[in-house]
PDB file of C-alpha atoms in Angstrom:
ATOM      1  CA  MET A 276    -116.463  15.592-104.318  1.00  0.00           C
ATOM      2  CA  THR A 277    -118.848  17.159-101.896  1.00  0.00           C
ATOM      3  CA  MET A 278    -118.762  17.079 -98.154  1.00  0.00           C
ATOM      4  CA  THR A 279    -121.308  17.509 -95.408  1.00  0.00           C
ATOM      5  CA  SER A 280    -121.398  21.128 -94.026  1.00  0.00           C
ATOM      6  CA  GLU A 281    -120.875  20.796 -90.233  1.00  0.00           C
ATOM      7  CA  ARG A 282    -120.105  24.197 -88.763  1.00  0.00           C
ATOM      8  CA  PRO A 283    -118.660  23.727 -85.279  1.00  0.00           C
ATOM      9  CA  PHE A 284    -120.854  25.475 -82.544  1.00  0.00           C
ATOM     10  CA  ALA A 285    -120.692  24.698 -78.839  1.00  0.00           C
ATOM     11  CA  GLY A 286    -124.232  25.747 -78.211  1.00  0.00           C
ATOM     12  CA  ARG A 287    -125.822  23.238 -80.557  1.00  0.00           C
ATOM     13  CA  ILE A 288    -128.761  21.443 -78.855  1.00  0.00           C
ATOM     14  CA  GLY A 289    -128.646  17.749 -79.608  1.00  0.00           C
ATOM     15  CA  GLY A 290    -125.025  17.469 -80.344  1.00  0.00           C
ATOM     16  CA  ASN A 291    -123.771  17.055 -76.712  1.00  0.00           C
ATOM     17  CA  GLN A 292    -120.664  19.025 -77.838  1.00  0.00           C
ATOM     18  CA  GLY A 293    -120.108  16.647 -80.726  1.00  0.00           C
ATOM     19  CA  PHE A 294    -119.856  19.595 -83.129  1.00  0.00           C
ATOM     20  CA  THR A 295    -116.870  21.576 -81.557  1.00  0.00           C
ATOM     21  CA  VAL A 296    -113.231  21.923 -82.000  1.00  0.00           C
ATOM     22  CA  SER A 297    -110.512  21.530 -79.353  1.00  0.00           C
ATOM     23  CA  GLY A 298    -108.355  24.578 -79.985  1.00  0.00           C
ATOM     24  CA  ASN A 299    -105.157  22.556 -79.736  1.00  0.00           C
ATOM     25  CA  SER A 300    -104.002  22.818 -83.336  1.00  0.00           C
ATOM     26  CA  ALA A 301    -103.294  25.634 -85.860  1.00  0.00           C
ATOM     27  CA  GLU A 302    -106.388  24.665 -87.871  1.00  0.00           C
ATOM     28  CA  SER A 303    -108.697  24.843 -84.844  1.00  0.00           C
ATOM     29  CA  ARG A 304    -107.297  28.129 -83.768  1.00  0.00           C
ATOM     30  CA  LYS A 305    -107.950  29.575 -87.150  1.00  0.00           C
ATOM     31  CA  ILE A 306    -111.676  28.465 -86.787  1.00  0.00           C
ATOM     32  CA  LEU A 307    -111.818  29.984 -83.313  1.00  0.00           C
ATOM     33  CA  GLU A 308    -110.496  33.321 -84.493  1.00  0.00           C
ATOM     34  CA  GLU A 309    -113.525  33.668 -86.619  1.00  0.00           C
ATOM     35  CA  GLN A 310    -116.036  31.830 -84.446  1.00  0.00           C
ATOM     36  CA  PRO A 311    -115.049  31.773 -80.765  1.00  0.00           C
ATOM     37  CA  ASP A 312    -118.091  29.704 -79.890  1.00  0.00           C
ATOM     38  CA  ALA A 313    -116.827  26.816 -82.100  1.00  0.00           C
ATOM     39  CA  ALA A 314    -115.456  25.713 -78.698  1.00  0.00           C
ATOM     40  CA  PRO A 315    -117.052  26.242 -75.198  1.00  0.00           C
ATOM     41  CA  LEU A 316    -116.048  28.814 -72.670  1.00  0.00           C
ATOM     42  CA  PRO A 317    -114.282  31.427 -74.933  1.00  0.00           C
ATOM     43  CA  SER A 318    -112.716  34.449 -73.234  1.00  0.00           C
ATOM     44  CA  LEU A 319    -115.038  37.308 -72.303  1.00  0.00           C
ATOM     45  CA  ARG A 320    -113.296  39.510 -74.844  1.00  0.00           C
ATOM     46  CA  ALA A 321    -113.807  36.897 -77.627  1.00  0.00           C
ATOM     47  CA  SER A 322    -117.341  36.240 -76.520  1.00  0.00           C
ATOM     48  CA  VAL A 323    -118.492  39.949 -76.804  1.00  0.00           C
ATOM     49  CA  HIS A 324    -116.362  41.088 -79.734  1.00  0.00           C
ATOM     50  CA  LEU A 325    -118.507  42.586 -82.433  1.00  0.00           C
ATOM     51  CA  SER A 326    -116.625  41.129 -85.318  1.00  0.00           C
ATOM     52  CA  GLY A 327    -119.027  38.161 -85.174  1.00  0.00           C
ATOM     53  CA  PHE A 328    -121.642  40.393 -86.872  1.00  0.00           C
ATOM     54  CA  LEU A 329    -119.424  40.190 -89.931  1.00  0.00           C
ATOM     55  CA  VAL A 330    -119.234  36.442 -90.026  1.00  0.00           C
ATOM     56  CA  CYS A 331    -121.624  35.282 -92.916  1.00  0.00           C
ATOM     57  CA  GLU A 332    -122.190  31.829 -91.339  1.00  0.00           C
ATOM     58  CA  ASN A 333    -123.777  33.429 -88.251  1.00  0.00           C
ATOM     59  CA  TRP A 334    -126.294  35.242 -90.344  1.00  0.00           C
ATOM     60  CA  LYS A 335    -127.096  32.054 -92.285  1.00  0.00           C
ATOM     61  CA  MET A 336    -127.611  30.105 -89.069  1.00  0.00           C
ATOM     62  CA  ALA A 337    -129.711  32.958 -87.673  1.00  0.00           C
ATOM     63  CA  ALA A 338    -131.858  32.807 -90.820  1.00  0.00           C
ATOM     64  CA  ILE A 339    -132.470  29.097 -90.153  1.00  0.00           C
ATOM     65  CA  GLU A 340    -133.473  29.919 -86.670  1.00  0.00           C
ATOM     66  CA  GLY A 341    -135.961  32.556 -87.867  1.00  0.00           C
ATOM     67  CA  LEU A 342    -137.418  30.112 -90.235  1.00  0.00           C
ATOM     68  CA  GLY A 343    -137.642  27.358 -87.688  1.00  0.00           C
ATOM     69  CA  THR A 344    -139.200  29.633 -85.041  1.00  0.00           C
ATOM     70  CA  CYS A 345    -141.744  30.830 -87.654  1.00  0.00           C
ATOM     71  CA  LEU A 346    -142.843  27.298 -88.473  1.00  0.00           C
ATOM     72  CA  LEU A 347    -142.787  26.246 -84.794  1.00  0.00           C
ATOM     73  CA  THR A 348    -144.959  29.106 -83.749  1.00  0.00           C
ATOM     74  CA  PHE A 349    -147.373  28.425 -86.659  1.00  0.00           C
ATOM     75  CA  THR A 350    -147.640  24.718 -85.972  1.00  0.00           C
ATOM     76  CA  LEU A 351    -147.864  24.845 -82.176  1.00  0.00           C
ATOM     77  CA  GLY A 352    -149.912  27.947 -82.323  1.00  0.00           C
ATOM     78  CA  ALA A 353    -152.505  26.177 -84.527  1.00  0.00           C
ATOM     79  CA  GLY A 354    -152.747  23.343 -81.998  1.00  0.00           C
ATOM     80  CA  SER A 355    -153.009  25.726 -79.128  1.00  0.00           C
ATOM     81  CA  SER A 356    -155.771  27.765 -80.839  1.00  0.00           C
ATOM     82  CA  ALA A 357    -157.727  24.493 -81.375  1.00  0.00           C
ATOM     83  CA  LEU A 358    -157.443  23.532 -77.688  1.00  0.00           C
ATOM     84  CA  THR A 359    -159.095  26.716 -76.610  1.00  0.00           C
ATOM     85  CA  ARG A 360    -162.235  25.584 -78.375  1.00  0.00           C
ATOM     86  CA  SER A 361    -162.073  22.090 -77.164  1.00  0.00           C
ATOM     87  CA  LYS A 362    -164.934  20.703 -75.034  1.00  0.00           C
ATOM     88  CA  ALA A 363    -162.648  18.148 -73.315  1.00  0.00           C
ATOM     89  CA  SER A 364    -161.832  18.213 -69.627  1.00  0.00           C
ATOM     90  CA  ASP A 365    -159.016  20.356 -68.370  1.00  0.00           C
ATOM     91  CA  VAL A 366    -156.830  17.279 -67.601  1.00  0.00           C
ATOM     92  CA  ALA A 367    -157.354  15.998 -71.126  1.00  0.00           C
ATOM     93  CA  VAL A 368    -156.484  19.314 -72.625  1.00  0.00           C
ATOM     94  CA  GLY A 369    -153.298  19.609 -70.607  1.00  0.00           C
ATOM     95  CA  ALA A 370    -152.152  16.138 -71.430  1.00  0.00           C
ATOM     96  CA  TYR A 371    -152.850  16.749 -75.134  1.00  0.00           C
ATOM     97  CA  ALA A 372    -150.865  19.925 -74.938  1.00  0.00           C
ATOM     98  CA  ALA A 373    -147.950  18.130 -73.267  1.00  0.00           C
ATOM     99  CA  LEU A 374    -147.862  15.409 -75.824  1.00  0.00           C
ATOM    100  CA  PHE A 375    -148.163  17.911 -78.715  1.00  0.00           C
ATOM    101  CA  ASN A 376    -145.347  20.052 -77.320  1.00  0.00           C
ATOM    102  CA  THR A 377    -143.118  16.946 -76.729  1.00  0.00           C
ATOM    103  CA  VAL A 378    -143.506  15.677 -80.272  1.00  0.00           C
ATOM    104  CA  GLY A 379    -143.480  19.036 -81.915  1.00  0.00           C
ATOM    105  CA  LEU A 380    -140.328  20.456 -80.229  1.00  0.00           C
ATOM    106  CA  SER A 381    -138.424  17.183 -80.605  1.00  0.00           C
ATOM    107  CA  LEU A 382    -138.924  17.161 -84.383  1.00  0.00           C
ATOM    108  CA  PHE A 383    -138.114  20.797 -84.825  1.00  0.00           C
ATOM    109  CA  VAL A 384    -134.913  20.462 -82.809  1.00  0.00           C
ATOM    110  CA  PHE A 385    -133.969  17.394 -84.941  1.00  0.00           C
ATOM    111  CA  ALA A 386    -134.570  19.349 -88.006  1.00  0.00           C
ATOM    112  CA  ALA A 387    -132.781  22.654 -87.146  1.00  0.00           C
ATOM    113  CA  GLY A 388    -130.129  21.210 -84.807  1.00  0.00           C
ATOM    114  CA  PRO A 389    -127.549  20.377 -87.555  1.00  0.00           C
ATOM    115  CA  ALA A 390    -128.057  23.713 -89.348  1.00  0.00           C
ATOM    116  CA  SER A 391    -128.247  26.279 -86.593  1.00  0.00           C
ATOM    117  CA  GLY A 392    -128.120  24.625 -83.258  1.00  0.00           C
ATOM    118  CA  GLY A 393    -131.851  24.085 -82.886  1.00  0.00           C
ATOM    119  CA  HIS A 394    -132.479  26.809 -80.304  1.00  0.00           C
ATOM    120  CA  LEU A 395    -135.785  28.227 -81.752  1.00  0.00           C
ATOM    121  CA  ASN A 396    -136.294  29.940 -78.376  1.00  0.00           C
ATOM    122  CA  PRO A 397    -134.672  33.124 -76.989  1.00  0.00           C
ATOM    123  CA  SER A 398    -134.528  31.379 -73.565  1.00  0.00           C
ATOM    124  CA  ILE A 399    -132.195  28.764 -75.009  1.00  0.00           C
ATOM    125  CA  THR A 400    -130.006  31.219 -76.785  1.00  0.00           C
ATOM    126  CA  LEU A 401    -129.719  33.526 -73.711  1.00  0.00           C
ATOM    127  CA  ALA A 402    -128.807  30.410 -71.684  1.00  0.00           C
ATOM    128  CA  THR A 403    -126.036  29.386 -73.963  1.00  0.00           C
ATOM    129  CA  PHE A 404    -124.701  32.999 -74.025  1.00  0.00           C
ATOM    130  CA  PHE A 405    -124.645  33.244 -70.207  1.00  0.00           C
ATOM    131  CA  ALA A 406    -122.990  29.710 -70.016  1.00  0.00           C
ATOM    132  CA  GLY A 407    -120.189  30.709 -72.559  1.00  0.00           C
ATOM    133  CA  LEU A 408    -121.475  28.406 -75.338  1.00  0.00           C
ATOM    134  CA  SER A 409    -122.513  31.302 -77.713  1.00  0.00           C
ATOM    135  CA  THR A 410    -121.073  34.672 -78.527  1.00  0.00           C
ATOM    136  CA  LEU A 411    -122.881  38.008 -78.186  1.00  0.00           C
ATOM    137  CA  PRO A 412    -123.176  38.589 -81.948  1.00  0.00           C
ATOM    138  CA  ARG A 413    -124.577  35.224 -82.576  1.00  0.00           C
ATOM    139  CA  SER A 414    -127.024  35.559 -79.672  1.00  0.00           C
ATOM    140  CA  VAL A 415    -128.230  38.884 -80.868  1.00  0.00           C
ATOM    141  CA  LEU A 416    -128.746  37.644 -84.417  1.00  0.00           C
ATOM    142  CA  TYR A 417    -130.533  34.509 -83.182  1.00  0.00           C
ATOM    143  CA  ILE A 418    -132.921  36.332 -80.825  1.00  0.00           C
ATOM    144  CA  VAL A 419    -133.803  39.001 -83.485  1.00  0.00           C
ATOM    145  CA  ALA A 420    -134.484  36.255 -86.100  1.00  0.00           C
ATOM    146  CA  GLN A 421    -136.463  34.135 -83.603  1.00  0.00           C
ATOM    147  CA  ALA A 422    -138.724  37.282 -82.591  1.00  0.00           C
ATOM    148  CA  THR A 423    -139.266  38.235 -86.253  1.00  0.00           C
ATOM    149  CA  GLY A 424    -139.921  34.539 -87.331  1.00  0.00           C
ATOM    150  CA  ALA A 425    -142.414  34.136 -84.526  1.00  0.00           C
ATOM    151  CA  ILE A 426    -144.342  37.268 -85.495  1.00  0.00           C
ATOM    152  CA  VAL A 427    -144.488  36.252 -89.088  1.00  0.00           C
ATOM    153  CA  GLY A 428    -145.649  32.721 -88.124  1.00  0.00           C
ATOM    154  CA  ALA A 429    -148.330  34.063 -85.940  1.00  0.00           C
ATOM    155  CA  TYR A 430    -149.701  36.580 -88.519  1.00  0.00           C
ATOM    156  CA  TRP A 431    -149.709  33.752 -91.145  1.00  0.00           C
ATOM    157  CA  LEU A 432    -151.626  31.700 -88.606  1.00  0.00           C
ATOM    158  CA  ARG A 433    -154.193  34.487 -88.045  1.00  0.00           C
ATOM    159  CA  LEU A 434    -154.494  35.020 -91.822  1.00  0.00           C
ATOM    160  CA  GLY A 435    -155.433  31.386 -92.229  1.00  0.00           C
ATOM    161  CA  LEU A 436    -157.786  31.112 -89.297  1.00  0.00           C
ATOM    162  CA  GLY A 437    -159.462  34.493 -89.288  1.00  0.00           C
ATOM    163  CA  ASP A 438    -162.015  34.646 -86.464  1.00  0.00           C
ATOM    164  CA  ALA A 439    -161.004  31.274 -85.285  1.00  0.00           C
ATOM    165  CA  TYR A 440    -157.641  32.563 -84.206  1.00  0.00           C
ATOM    166  CA  PHE A 441    -157.825  32.114 -80.369  1.00  0.00           C
ATOM    167  CA  PRO A 442    -161.521  33.109 -80.494  1.00  0.00           C
ATOM    168  CA  ILE A 443    -162.076  33.479 -76.760  1.00  0.00           C
ATOM    169  CA  GLY A 444    -158.972  35.693 -76.352  1.00  0.00           C
ATOM    170  CA  VAL A 445    -156.911  33.097 -74.274  1.00  0.00           C
ATOM    171  CA  ILE A 446    -153.452  32.127 -75.625  1.00  0.00           C
ATOM    172  CA  PRO A 447    -152.321  29.161 -73.548  1.00  0.00           C
ATOM    173  CA  GLY A 448    -148.948  29.885 -71.912  1.00  0.00           C
ATOM    174  CA  CYS A 449    -149.100  33.612 -72.780  1.00  0.00           C
ATOM    175  CA  THR A 450    -152.227  35.348 -71.475  1.00  0.00           C
ATOM    176  CA  VAL A 451    -153.312  35.511 -67.885  1.00  0.00           C
ATOM    177  CA  ASP A 452    -156.208  36.878 -65.830  1.00  0.00           C
ATOM    178  CA  PRO A 453    -154.995  40.072 -64.349  1.00  0.00           C
ATOM    179  CA  LEU A 454    -157.703  39.872 -61.671  1.00  0.00           C
ATOM    180  CA  LEU A 455    -156.247  36.502 -60.360  1.00  0.00           C
ATOM    181  CA  VAL A 456    -152.510  36.681 -61.324  1.00  0.00           C
ATOM    182  CA  SER A 457    -150.353  39.631 -60.407  1.00  0.00           C
ATOM    183  CA  PRO A 458    -147.124  40.569 -62.243  1.00  0.00           C
ATOM    184  CA  GLY A 459    -145.030  39.364 -59.344  1.00  0.00           C
ATOM    185  CA  GLN A 460    -146.795  36.061 -59.180  1.00  0.00           C
ATOM    186  CA  LEU A 461    -146.377  35.684 -63.028  1.00  0.00           C
ATOM    187  CA  PHE A 462    -142.668  36.402 -62.700  1.00  0.00           C
ATOM    188  CA  ALA A 463    -142.102  33.948 -59.930  1.00  0.00           C
ATOM    189  CA  LEU A 464    -143.804  31.115 -61.979  1.00  0.00           C
ATOM    190  CA  GLU A 465    -142.038  32.133 -65.179  1.00  0.00           C
ATOM    191  CA  TYR A 466    -138.676  32.207 -63.492  1.00  0.00           C
ATOM    192  CA  MET A 467    -138.961  28.947 -61.798  1.00  0.00           C
ATOM    193  CA  PHE A 468    -140.452  27.061 -64.815  1.00  0.00           C
ATOM    194  CA  GLY A 469    -138.014  28.738 -67.118  1.00  0.00           C
ATOM    195  CA  LEU A 470    -135.039  27.711 -64.883  1.00  0.00           C
ATOM    196  CA  SER A 471    -136.321  24.160 -64.761  1.00  0.00           C
ATOM    197  CA  LEU A 472    -136.684  23.966 -68.599  1.00  0.00           C
ATOM    198  CA  VAL A 473    -133.105  25.389 -69.092  1.00  0.00           C
ATOM    199  CA  PHE A 474    -131.587  23.130 -66.449  1.00  0.00           C
ATOM    200  CA  LEU A 475    -133.092  20.116 -68.030  1.00  0.00           C
ATOM    201  CA  ALA A 476    -132.276  21.190 -71.628  1.00  0.00           C
ATOM    202  CA  PHE A 477    -128.648  21.760 -70.657  1.00  0.00           C
ATOM    203  CA  GLY A 478    -128.402  18.359 -68.887  1.00  0.00           C
ATOM    204  CA  VAL A 479    -129.737  16.361 -71.753  1.00  0.00           C
ATOM    205  CA  GLY A 480    -128.806  18.316 -74.831  1.00  0.00           C
ATOM    206  CA  LEU A 481    -125.617  20.154 -74.035  1.00  0.00           C
ATOM    207  CA  ASP A 482    -123.677  18.066 -71.626  1.00  0.00           C
ATOM    208  CA  PRO A 483    -120.811  16.107 -73.438  1.00  0.00           C
ATOM    209  CA  ARG A 484    -121.048  13.355 -70.922  1.00  0.00           C
ATOM    210  CA  GLN A 485    -124.583  12.506 -72.029  1.00  0.00           C
ATOM    211  CA  GLY A 486    -123.264  11.938 -75.451  1.00  0.00           C
ATOM    212  CA  LYS A 487    -121.418   8.869 -74.104  1.00  0.00           C
ATOM    213  CA  VAL A 488    -124.375   7.591 -72.044  1.00  0.00           C
ATOM    214  CA  LEU A 489    -127.341   8.115 -74.416  1.00  0.00           C
ATOM    215  CA  GLY A 490    -125.740   9.277 -77.676  1.00  0.00           C
ATOM    216  CA  PRO A 491    -126.145  12.692 -79.189  1.00  0.00           C
ATOM    217  CA  SER A 492    -129.078  11.691 -81.480  1.00  0.00           C
ATOM    218  CA  PHE A 493    -131.347  10.904 -78.509  1.00  0.00           C
ATOM    219  CA  SER A 494    -131.077  14.291 -76.821  1.00  0.00           C
ATOM    220  CA  PRO A 495    -133.635  16.137 -79.017  1.00  0.00           C
ATOM    221  CA  ILE A 496    -136.291  13.781 -77.887  1.00  0.00           C
ATOM    222  CA  LEU A 497    -135.328  14.432 -74.266  1.00  0.00           C
ATOM    223  CA  VAL A 498    -135.482  18.170 -74.808  1.00  0.00           C
ATOM    224  CA  GLY A 499    -138.897  17.772 -76.158  1.00  0.00           C
ATOM    225  CA  ALA A 500    -139.854  15.630 -73.211  1.00  0.00           C
ATOM    226  CA  THR A 501    -138.669  18.420 -70.852  1.00  0.00           C
ATOM    227  CA  LEU A 502    -141.064  20.784 -72.542  1.00  0.00           C
ATOM    228  CA  GLY A 503    -143.924  18.239 -72.218  1.00  0.00           C
ATOM    229  CA  LEU A 504    -143.220  17.654 -68.580  1.00  0.00           C
ATOM    230  CA  VAL A 505    -143.107  21.291 -67.565  1.00  0.00           C
ATOM    231  CA  THR A 506    -146.193  21.944 -69.712  1.00  0.00           C
ATOM    232  CA  LEU A 507    -148.114  19.379 -67.728  1.00  0.00           C
ATOM    233  CA  ALA A 508    -146.788  20.637 -64.412  1.00  0.00           C
ATOM    234  CA  GLY A 509    -147.808  24.191 -65.010  1.00  0.00           C
ATOM    235  CA  ALA A 510    -151.139  23.679 -66.805  1.00  0.00           C
ATOM    236  CA  PHE A 511    -153.396  23.828 -63.728  1.00  0.00           C
ATOM    237  CA  VAL A 512    -151.090  25.360 -61.073  1.00  0.00           C
ATOM    238  CA  LYS A 513    -153.127  28.456 -60.401  1.00  0.00           C
ATOM    239  CA  PRO A 514    -156.644  29.826 -61.585  1.00  0.00           C
ATOM    240  CA  GLY A 515    -156.111  32.577 -64.137  1.00  0.00           C
ATOM    241  CA  TYR A 516    -152.686  31.222 -65.188  1.00  0.00           C
ATOM    242  CA  THR A 517    -152.644  29.402 -68.467  1.00  0.00           C
ATOM    243  CA  GLY A 518    -149.295  27.720 -68.145  1.00  0.00           C
ATOM    244  CA  PRO A 519    -145.619  28.670 -68.565  1.00  0.00           C
ATOM    245  CA  SER A 520    -144.675  30.597 -71.706  1.00  0.00           C
ATOM    246  CA  PHE A 521    -141.248  28.719 -72.134  1.00  0.00           C
ATOM    247  CA  ASN A 522    -140.628  30.670 -75.337  1.00  0.00           C
ATOM    248  CA  PRO A 523    -140.912  34.459 -75.272  1.00  0.00           C
ATOM    249  CA  ALA A 524    -140.631  34.762 -79.019  1.00  0.00           C
ATOM    250  CA  ARG A 525    -143.741  32.512 -79.363  1.00  0.00           C
ATOM    251  CA  CYS A 526    -145.773  34.643 -77.035  1.00  0.00           C
ATOM    252  CA  LEU A 527    -144.477  37.766 -78.729  1.00  0.00           C
ATOM    253  CA  GLY A 528    -145.620  36.680 -82.056  1.00  0.00           C
ATOM    254  CA  LEU A 529    -149.037  35.165 -80.986  1.00  0.00           C
ATOM    255  CA  MET A 530    -149.795  38.159 -78.701  1.00  0.00           C
ATOM    256  CA  VAL A 531    -148.873  40.820 -81.203  1.00  0.00           C
ATOM    257  CA  ALA A 532    -151.143  39.062 -83.759  1.00  0.00           C
ATOM    258  CA  LYS A 533    -153.949  39.037 -81.312  1.00  0.00           C
ATOM    259  CA  GLY A 534    -153.443  42.520 -80.188  1.00  0.00           C
ATOM    260  CA  ASN A 535    -153.099  41.774 -76.459  1.00  0.00           C
ATOM    261  CA  MET A 536    -149.610  42.407 -74.926  1.00  0.00           C
ATOM    262  CA  GLN A 537    -150.676  42.366 -71.222  1.00  0.00           C
ATOM    263  CA  TYR A 538    -147.816  41.362 -68.924  1.00  0.00           C
ATOM    264  CA  HIS A 539    -145.730  40.195 -71.955  1.00  0.00           C
ATOM    265  CA  TYR A 540    -142.628  41.943 -70.573  1.00  0.00           C
ATOM    266  CA  VAL A 541    -142.684  39.278 -67.752  1.00  0.00           C
ATOM    267  CA  HIS A 542    -142.273  36.569 -70.505  1.00  0.00           C
ATOM    268  CA  TRP A 543    -138.840  38.118 -71.205  1.00  0.00           C
ATOM    269  CA  LEU A 544    -137.784  39.144 -67.596  1.00  0.00           C
ATOM    270  CA  GLY A 545    -138.546  35.677 -66.156  1.00  0.00           C
ATOM    271  CA  PRO A 546    -136.325  33.719 -68.690  1.00  0.00           C
ATOM    272  CA  LEU A 547    -133.646  36.407 -68.595  1.00  0.00           C
ATOM    273  CA  ALA A 548    -133.266  36.046 -64.831  1.00  0.00           C
ATOM    274  CA  ALA A 549    -133.474  32.174 -65.085  1.00  0.00           C
ATOM    275  CA  THR A 550    -130.757  31.871 -67.731  1.00  0.00           C
ATOM    276  CA  MET A 551    -128.522  34.157 -65.914  1.00  0.00           C
ATOM    277  CA  MET A 552    -128.878  32.024 -62.808  1.00  0.00           C
ATOM    278  CA  ASN A 553    -128.299  28.934 -64.886  1.00  0.00           C
ATOM    279  CA  GLY A 554    -125.103  30.513 -66.296  1.00  0.00           C
ATOM    280  CA  VAL A 555    -123.754  31.054 -62.708  1.00  0.00           C
ATOM    281  CA  PHE A 556    -124.207  27.388 -61.842  1.00  0.00           C
ATOM    282  CA  TYR A 557    -122.730  26.303 -65.218  1.00  0.00           C
ATOM    283  CA  HIS A 558    -119.643  28.294 -64.786  1.00  0.00           C
ATOM    284  CA  ALA A 559    -119.347  27.060 -61.205  1.00  0.00           C
ATOM    285  CA  ALA A 560    -119.248  23.451 -62.298  1.00  0.00           C
ATOM    286  CA  PRO A 561    -118.607  23.242 -66.114  1.00  0.00           C
ATOM    287  CA  PRO A 562    -118.604  19.610 -67.634  1.00  0.00           C
ATOM    288  CA  TRP A 563    -114.927  19.943 -68.780  1.00  0.00           C
ATOM    289  CA  VAL A 564    -111.543  21.205 -67.718  1.00  0.00           C
ATOM    290  CA  ARG A 565    -110.177  24.282 -69.484  1.00  0.00           C
ATOM    291  CA  GLY A 566    -107.211  23.615 -71.658  1.00  0.00           C
ATOM    292  CA  LYS A 567    -107.990  19.851 -72.134  1.00  0.00           C
ATOM    293  CA  PRO A 568    -109.097  18.394 -75.478  1.00  0.00           C
ATOM    294  CA  LEU A 569    -112.803  18.079 -75.823  1.00  0.00           C
ATOM    295  CA  ARG A 570    -112.873  14.834 -77.754  1.00  0.00           C
ATOM    296  CA  GLU A 571    -110.928  12.490 -79.819  1.00  0.00           C
ATOM    297  CA  HIS A 572    -112.579  13.226 -83.058  1.00  0.00           C
ATOM    298  CA  GLY A 573    -111.703  16.956 -82.950  1.00  0.00           C
ATOM    299  CA  ASP A 574    -109.465  16.792 -85.914  1.00  0.00           C
ATOM    300  CA  ASP A 575    -112.218  15.235 -88.132  1.00  0.00           C
ATOM    301  CA  MET A 576    -114.381  18.181 -87.076  1.00  0.00           C
ATOM    302  CA  ILE A 577    -111.807  20.637 -88.115  1.00  0.00           C
ATOM    303  CA  GLN A 578    -111.425  19.098 -91.517  1.00  0.00           C
ATOM    304  CA  ARG A 579    -115.105  19.356 -92.162  1.00  0.00           C
ATOM    305  CA  ALA A 580    -115.316  22.982 -91.015  1.00  0.00           C
ATOM    306  CA  LEU A 581    -112.400  24.398 -92.939  1.00  0.00           C
ATOM    307  CA  PRO A 582    -113.316  25.754 -96.388  1.00  0.00           C
TER     308      PRO A 582
END
């Protein structure tokens, strides 16, 4: 008899903490010894312990993150490249980009969520780490896989498009005009847009209370909608600024393949600062009380997680 593989992970987008264990039984404690982020808010020592690099499941889930980010970068990158050649108005282009990002990210989160957590974005992985929902080893593996996958996806896209790969040199959400946008201005925009994205993603995709209100299956759609909202909000905010990056791995891949890395470090510094701030607020007002059972079906989750 076969059973569905459901590895508990507190940082899974779209589960609203439906895939965690409570830590109140011998079986759950056994799982937590191997994977401390099977439940939220592990101790600092457990969170940064390097033994997580020896857990095979972390590598498997990171591989899914790499593949998903590769496909996401290729798919959304193809749409972005086509938009740079569009003759439509700026408003129409921005609306199309917002819709495309909403649908695209929602579907990818739906697809990758059960297998890896559906991060597909270093910003989300960093945010779960600073919030105590992901361990350091898992976070490092995820970010390396995401960055590698994005580079592979971008080069594959360039291989297919040839000279049609962002032909005018503008990569929406990544490149800026240095004559009109300074590094400080870019950081300010990336920080606030990144914080908005993470705040919304946590609220709709990682808060266990939303699972009771909307159900865990609806949250990937809302996560995609947050990307669409912020895409539309930042599309025309400043001349020379092509919109928020949202995903530093995506920009890394597309910019490396294009051979233009101008200001790319800001695409990492902005989300890093934003996720750290989000972590401060998350720890100040977590959605549960330490020491209390997370949910009634914890025992069922344990049975599915045990080999």
